[in-house]
Tab-separated table of C-alpha atoms and ligand atoms in Angstrom:
chain	number	residue	atom	x	y	z
A	1	UNK	CA	0.000	0.233	0.004
A	2	UNK	CA	1.388	3.115	-0.727
A	3	UNK	CA	1.659	5.885	1.971
A	4	UNK	CA	2.178	9.282	0.295
A	5	UNK	CA	0.617	11.784	2.948
A	6	UNK	CA	-2.206	13.180	1.886
A	7	UNK	CA	-0.820	16.643	1.676
A	8	UNK	CA	-4.191	19.253	1.390
A	9	UNK	CA	-4.491	21.245	4.525
A	10	UNK	CA	-7.777	20.392	4.753
A	11	UNK	CA	-7.326	16.230	4.012
A	12	UNK	CA	-10.011	16.475	1.379
A	13	UNK	CA	-8.825	14.076	-1.889
A	14	UNK	CA	-10.422	15.285	-4.249
A	15	UNK	CA	-10.966	19.521	-4.552
A	16	UNK	CA	-12.676	21.332	-7.545
A	17	UNK	CA	-12.465	25.058	-6.878
A	18	UNK	CA	-13.578	27.650	-9.897
A	19	UNK	CA	-13.046	25.104	-12.492
A	20	UNK	CA	-14.557	25.757	-16.581
A	21	UNK	CA	-13.511	23.896	-19.278
A	22	UNK	CA	-13.884	25.496	-21.959
A	23	UNK	CA	-13.896	23.617	-25.708
A	24	UNK	CA	-13.619	25.365	-29.125
A	25	UNK	CA	-13.710	29.048	-30.543
A	26	UNK	CA	-15.865	31.481	-32.151
A	27	UNK	CA	-19.331	29.997	-32.635
A	28	UNK	CA	-18.549	26.192	-31.679
A	29	UNK	CA	-17.408	27.390	-28.144
A	30	UNK	CA	-18.829	25.349	-25.582
A	31	UNK	CA	-19.148	25.790	-21.816
A	32	UNK	CA	-18.521	22.025	-20.814
A	33	UNK	CA	-17.804	23.144	-16.808
A	34	UNK	CA	-18.571	26.221	-15.267
A	35	UNK	CA	-17.137	27.176	-12.316
A	36	UNK	CA	-17.533	23.966	-10.491
A	37	UNK	CA	-16.973	23.884	-6.426
A	38	UNK	CA	-16.158	20.254	-5.539
A	39	UNK	CA	-14.383	18.611	-2.270
A	40	UNK	CA	-14.561	14.595	-1.947
A	41	UNK	CA	-12.628	13.419	1.267
A	42	UNK	CA	-11.509	10.010	2.831
A	43	UNK	CA	-13.711	7.530	2.930
A	44	UNK	CA	-17.307	10.049	0.537
A	45	UNK	CA	-18.431	8.355	-2.360
A	46	UNK	CA	-20.214	10.437	-4.326
A	47	UNK	CA	-22.557	9.911	-7.787
A	48	UNK	CA	-22.941	12.687	-10.247
A	49	UNK	CA	-26.292	12.851	-12.108
A	50	UNK	CA	-27.294	15.094	-14.540
A	51	UNK	CA	-28.826	14.689	-18.899
A	52	UNK	CA	-26.360	14.213	-21.368
A	53	UNK	CA	-24.136	17.219	-22.150
A	54	UNK	CA	-24.133	18.225	-18.809
A	55	UNK	CA	-19.906	17.993	-18.463
A	56	UNK	CA	-20.590	14.649	-16.253
A	57	UNK	CA	-17.399	13.128	-17.850
A	58	UNK	CA	-15.938	16.397	-18.431
A	59	UNK	CA	-15.757	16.447	-14.796
A	60	UNK	CA	-14.781	13.394	-13.831
A	61	UNK	CA	-11.513	14.324	-16.783
A	62	UNK	CA	-10.381	16.578	-15.323
A	63	UNK	CA	-10.524	15.049	-11.501
A	64	UNK	CA	-8.352	12.988	-13.432
A	65	UNK	CA	-5.557	14.848	-14.502
A	66	UNK	CA	-7.239	13.776	-17.878
A	67	UNK	CA	-7.760	17.176	-19.313
A	68	UNK	CA	-6.896	20.530	-18.282
A	69	UNK	CA	-9.133	22.777	-16.874
A	70	UNK	CA	-10.041	26.302	-19.259
A	71	UNK	CA	-9.727	28.062	-15.539
A	72	UNK	CA	-9.767	27.133	-11.658
A	73	UNK	CA	-8.184	24.558	-9.946
A	74	UNK	CA	-8.186	20.831	-9.834
A	75	UNK	CA	-6.330	19.563	-6.521
A	76	UNK	CA	-6.060	15.566	-5.541
A	77	UNK	CA	-4.409	15.442	-2.492
A	78	UNK	CA	-3.492	19.322	-2.119
A	79	UNK	CA	-1.687	19.180	-5.591
A	80	UNK	CA	-2.239	21.231	-7.856
A	81	UNK	CA	-2.528	19.552	-11.255
A	82	UNK	CA	-2.199	22.675	-13.478
A	83	UNK	CA	1.187	23.623	-12.329
A	84	UNK	CA	2.551	19.922	-12.549
A	85	UNK	CA	5.350	18.343	-14.614
A	86	UNK	CA	4.286	15.843	-16.826
A	87	UNK	CA	6.042	13.411	-15.692
A	88	UNK	CA	4.938	14.786	-11.757
A	89	UNK	CA	0.882	14.277	-12.926
A	90	UNK	CA	1.806	10.595	-14.589
A	91	UNK	CA	3.441	10.227	-11.573
A	92	UNK	CA	-0.599	11.283	-9.210
A	93	UNK	CA	-2.268	9.593	-12.353
A	94	UNK	CA	-0.503	5.711	-11.741
A	95	UNK	CA	-0.244	6.099	-7.313
A	96	UNK	CA	-3.638	7.730	-6.289
A	97	UNK	CA	-6.185	7.760	-9.194
A	98	UNK	CA	-8.105	4.711	-10.341
A	99	UNK	CA	-10.223	6.017	-13.546
A	100	UNK	CA	-12.740	3.745	-15.274
A	101	UNK	CA	-13.071	4.537	-18.641
A	102	UNK	CA	-16.784	4.574	-19.942
A	103	UNK	CA	-15.948	2.371	-22.699
A	104	UNK	CA	-13.406	-0.082	-21.276
A	105	UNK	CA	-10.012	1.347	-22.436
A	106	UNK	CA	-8.436	-2.759	-21.892
A	107	UNK	CA	-5.420	-3.064	-23.811
A	108	UNK	CA	-6.293	-5.858	-26.913
A	109	UNK	CA	-2.524	-7.961	-26.502
A	110	UNK	CA	-2.943	-8.364	-22.653
A	111	UNK	CA	-4.888	-10.895	-21.090
A	112	UNK	CA	-7.449	-9.730	-18.475
A	113	UNK	CA	-5.039	-9.896	-16.295
A	114	UNK	CA	-2.042	-8.191	-17.643
A	115	UNK	CA	-4.383	-5.358	-18.426
A	116	UNK	CA	-4.960	-5.062	-13.673
A	117	UNK	CA	-1.438	-5.213	-13.225
A	118	UNK	CA	0.431	-3.136	-15.768
A	119	UNK	CA	0.210	-0.302	-13.245
A	120	UNK	CA	1.483	-0.882	-10.282
A	121	UNK	CA	4.442	-2.607	-12.905
A	122	UNK	CA	3.837	0.705	-14.822
A	123	UNK	CA	5.077	2.457	-11.051
A	124	UNK	CA	7.922	-0.266	-10.206
A	125	UNK	CA	6.444	-3.279	-7.932
A	126	UNK	CA	7.639	-6.440	-9.006
A	127	UNK	CA	5.864	-8.890	-11.938
A	128	UNK	CA	5.566	-11.376	-9.887
A	129	UNK	CA	4.110	-9.108	-5.981
A	130	UNK	CA	1.808	-6.845	-8.781
A	131	UNK	CA	0.108	-10.453	-10.366
A	132	UNK	CA	-0.821	-11.335	-7.069
A	133	UNK	CA	-2.758	-7.737	-6.378
A	134	UNK	CA	-3.996	-8.051	-10.052
A	135	UNK	CA	-5.721	-11.505	-9.267
A	136	UNK	CA	-6.470	-9.772	-6.103
A	137	UNK	CA	-8.859	-7.209	-7.463
A	138	UNK	CA	-9.618	-9.285	-10.156
A	139	UNK	CA	-11.543	-11.558	-7.379
A	140	UNK	CA	-12.937	-8.375	-5.470
A	141	UNK	CA	-14.992	-7.697	-9.038
A	142	UNK	CA	-15.310	-11.058	-9.316
A	143	UNK	CA	-13.747	-12.343	-12.289
A	144	UNK	CA	-10.706	-13.525	-10.898
A	145	UNK	CA	-11.632	-16.969	-13.567
A	146	UNK	CA	-11.194	-14.930	-16.856
A	147	UNK	CA	-8.214	-13.840	-15.117
A	148	UNK	CA	-5.783	-15.386	-18.426
A	149	UNK	CA	-8.560	-14.003	-21.132
A	150	UNK	CA	-8.281	-11.385	-23.883
A	151	UNK	CA	-11.094	-8.480	-23.750
A	152	UNK	CA	-12.010	-9.799	-27.198
A	153	UNK	CA	-12.678	-12.822	-25.669
A	154	UNK	CA	-14.977	-11.249	-21.901
A	155	UNK	CA	-18.374	-9.775	-22.311
A	156	UNK	CA	-19.346	-6.437	-22.415
A	157	UNK	CA	-20.068	-6.779	-18.476
A	158	UNK	CA	-16.804	-8.533	-17.487
A	159	UNK	CA	-14.930	-6.024	-19.240
A	160	UNK	CA	-16.187	-3.698	-17.346
A	161	UNK	CA	-15.496	-5.411	-14.076
A	162	UNK	CA	-11.438	-6.018	-15.248
A	163	UNK	CA	-11.569	-2.435	-15.590
A	164	UNK	CA	-12.541	-1.800	-12.185
A	165	UNK	CA	-9.705	-4.292	-11.348
A	166	UNK	CA	-7.683	-2.693	-13.006
A	167	UNK	CA	-9.052	1.302	-10.994
A	168	UNK	CA	-8.860	-0.322	-7.815
A	169	UNK	CA	-5.434	-2.187	-8.329
A	170	UNK	CA	-3.019	-0.630	-5.949
A	171	UNK	CA	-4.723	1.091	-3.410
A	172	UNK	CA	-6.192	3.875	-5.028
A	173	UNK	CA	-6.958	6.781	-3.035
A	174	UNK	CA	-9.174	7.999	-5.066
A	175	UNK	CA	-11.310	6.171	-7.970
A	176	UNK	CA	-13.102	7.683	-10.510
A	177	UNK	CA	-15.450	6.324	-12.140
A	178	UNK	CA	-18.006	7.006	-15.806
A	179	UNK	CA	-21.149	4.743	-15.165
A	180	UNK	CA	-19.339	1.933	-13.839
A	181	UNK	CA	-22.435	0.190	-14.338
A	182	UNK	CA	-23.516	0.619	-17.457
A	183	UNK	CA	-22.686	-2.662	-19.169
A	184	UNK	CA	-23.797	-5.027	-16.144
A	185	UNK	CA	-27.183	-6.774	-15.501
A	186	UNK	CA	-28.337	-5.235	-12.275
A	187	UNK	CA	-26.768	-7.833	-9.686
A	188	UNK	CA	-23.628	-7.394	-11.134
A	189	UNK	CA	-24.324	-3.668	-10.787
A	190	UNK	CA	-24.878	-4.252	-7.648
A	191	UNK	CA	-21.900	-6.290	-6.544
A	192	UNK	CA	-19.576	-4.118	-7.493
A	193	UNK	CA	-21.370	-0.437	-6.396
A	194	UNK	CA	-20.430	-2.863	-3.427
A	195	UNK	CA	-16.953	-3.167	-3.850
A	196	UNK	CA	-16.416	0.520	-4.293
A	197	UNK	CA	-18.732	1.578	-1.244
A	198	UNK	CA	-16.860	-0.811	0.855
A	199	UNK	CA	-13.470	0.696	-0.485
A	200	UNK	CA	-14.680	4.049	1.058
A	201	UNK	CA	-16.009	2.978	4.172
A	202	UNK	CA	-12.086	1.732	4.315
A	203	UNK	CA	-10.773	5.424	3.435
A	204	UNK	CA	-10.953	5.968	-0.298
A	205	UNK	CA	-12.907	8.782	-2.096
A	206	UNK	CA	-14.962	8.148	-5.191
A	207	UNK	CA	-17.023	9.912	-7.274
A	208	UNK	CA	-19.278	8.075	-10.241
A	209	UNK	CA	-21.069	9.050	-12.826
A	210	UNK	CA	-24.294	7.507	-12.826
A	211	UNK	CA	-28.355	7.915	-15.008
A	212	UNK	CA	-29.468	5.347	-12.119
A	213	UNK	CA	-30.800	6.565	-9.410
A	214	UNK	CA	-31.118	2.956	-7.249
A	215	UNK	CA	-26.819	3.427	-8.186
A	216	UNK	CA	-26.668	7.120	-7.320
A	217	UNK	CA	-28.634	5.725	-3.679
A	218	UNK	CA	-24.889	3.511	-2.312
A	219	UNK	CA	-22.859	6.752	-2.017
A	220	UNK	CA	-22.970	9.700	0.202
A	221	UNK	CA	-23.361	12.499	-1.150
A	222	UNK	CA	-25.529	13.271	-5.146
A	223	UNK	CA	-24.301	16.025	-7.425
A	224	UNK	CA	-26.812	17.693	-9.678
A	225	UNK	CA	-24.819	18.732	-12.703
A	226	UNK	CA	-27.178	20.965	-15.285
A	227	UNK	CA	-25.185	22.873	-18.104
A	228	UNK	CA	-21.635	22.606	-16.398
A	229	UNK	CA	-23.155	24.413	-13.444
A	230	UNK	CA	-23.570	21.718	-9.620
A	231	UNK	CA	-27.575	22.811	-9.398
A	232	UNK	CA	-27.983	20.760	-6.413
A	233	UNK	CA	-25.734	18.430	-3.984
A	234	UNK	CA	-27.645	16.282	-1.785
A	235	UNK	CA	-26.756	14.169	1.094
A	236	UNK	CA	-27.589	10.585	1.073
A	237	UNK	CA	-31.842	9.655	2.215
A	238	UNK	CA	-31.572	7.267	4.418
A	239	UNK	CA	-34.978	5.478	5.168
A	240	UNK	CA	-36.393	6.709	8.759
A	241	UNK	CA	-35.471	10.729	7.437
A	242	UNK	CA	-35.575	12.738	3.976
A	243	UNK	CA	-32.490	14.522	2.508
A	244	UNK	CA	-30.942	17.530	3.583
A	245	UNK	CA	-30.753	19.763	0.643
A	246	UNK	CA	-26.881	21.542	1.080
A	247	UNK	CA	-27.547	24.767	0.475
A	248	UNK	CA	-24.033	25.971	-1.933
B	1	LIG	P1	-22.042	14.349	-20.039
B	1	LIG	O1	-21.085	13.382	-19.482
B	1	LIG	O2	-22.779	15.418	-18.971
B	1	LIG	O3	-22.793	13.703	-21.172
B	1	LIG	P2	-19.415	16.011	-21.748
B	1	LIG	O4	-18.730	15.736	-20.303
B	1	LIG	O5	-19.248	14.033	-22.231
B	1	LIG	O6	-21.093	15.997	-20.813
B	1	LIG	O7	-19.840	16.659	-22.434
B	1	LIG	C1	-20.221	18.124	-21.406
B	1	LIG	C2	-19.272	18.863	-23.327
B	1	LIG	O8	-18.809	20.045	-23.605
B	1	LIG	C3	-20.848	18.736	-23.972
B	1	LIG	O9	-21.639	19.599	-25.094
B	1	LIG	C4	-20.499	18.473	-25.059
B	1	LIG	O10	-20.664	18.020	-26.455
B	1	LIG	C5	-18.223	19.501	-25.016
B	1	LIG	N1	-17.512	18.305	-25.367
B	1	LIG	C6	-17.138	17.859	-24.873
B	1	LIG	N2	-15.595	16.623	-24.535
B	1	LIG	C7	-15.366	17.951	-25.718
B	1	LIG	C8	-14.536	18.323	-27.267
B	1	LIG	N3	-13.661	17.953	-26.911
B	1	LIG	N4	-14.192	19.051	-28.468
B	1	LIG	C9	-16.431	19.755	-28.159
B	1	LIG	N5	-16.775	19.694	-27.404
B	1	LIG	C10	-16.650	19.245	-26.660
B	2	LIG	MG1	-20.610	10.957	-19.919
């Protein structure tokens, strides 16, 4: 397990401040995000919901250091991603952040186990240890028996579970998942949500984009995006009490 200290003064894993992202120029300008503020602390599981085109995927790619903000600040464990060199940013992505892409992005020439162990090997972990960690992550998402298959020998749902294992391996402290249950049947979807929930209960932080309010119910907080803005932020509703609207 990595032991890099969390450097955010208030201990947040992820902190977005006034984050905007503009695509294109002139009449083609699209404001994908407009002034987003979001803080996610260790142990928190946050769901992001909103209509298609509202900026959910853009928010996730910025949080994961895969794209950069047009203005505002994205901090992961206190580090301003916009100020890091390419190499330092890659190191943060490799060590701290697990990313589940909407379209899985598995490497076709590698087996499931190799796909999952690759980020660990890139980070200098021995092949043997990386394989052990990969098998354990694949077991967590219920696909250990498929470790030696190639992506084209797996169904969409199985590929998605391998992609989730890849995002969890090596005790990532920030897991970002873009509709991680999209290709899964409801039982398997619940299994994966339980895995994410357990990771957060063990101290990780997760942000998950979902269209399904039953899936969002696994999260501690739901952030509603519309037109690139947070229009509502809601704590989880317990069975016993109505949810509390958090004023912004
Ligand atoms: P969501 O995931 O909520 O469906 P996205 O974050 O993918 O929304 O997109 C938000 C807006 O930004 C949309 O209007 C989309 O068309 C636009 N957008 C996203 N990525 C790009 C891009 N690379 N170039 C131009 N426009 C983009
Ligand atoms: Mg999207």
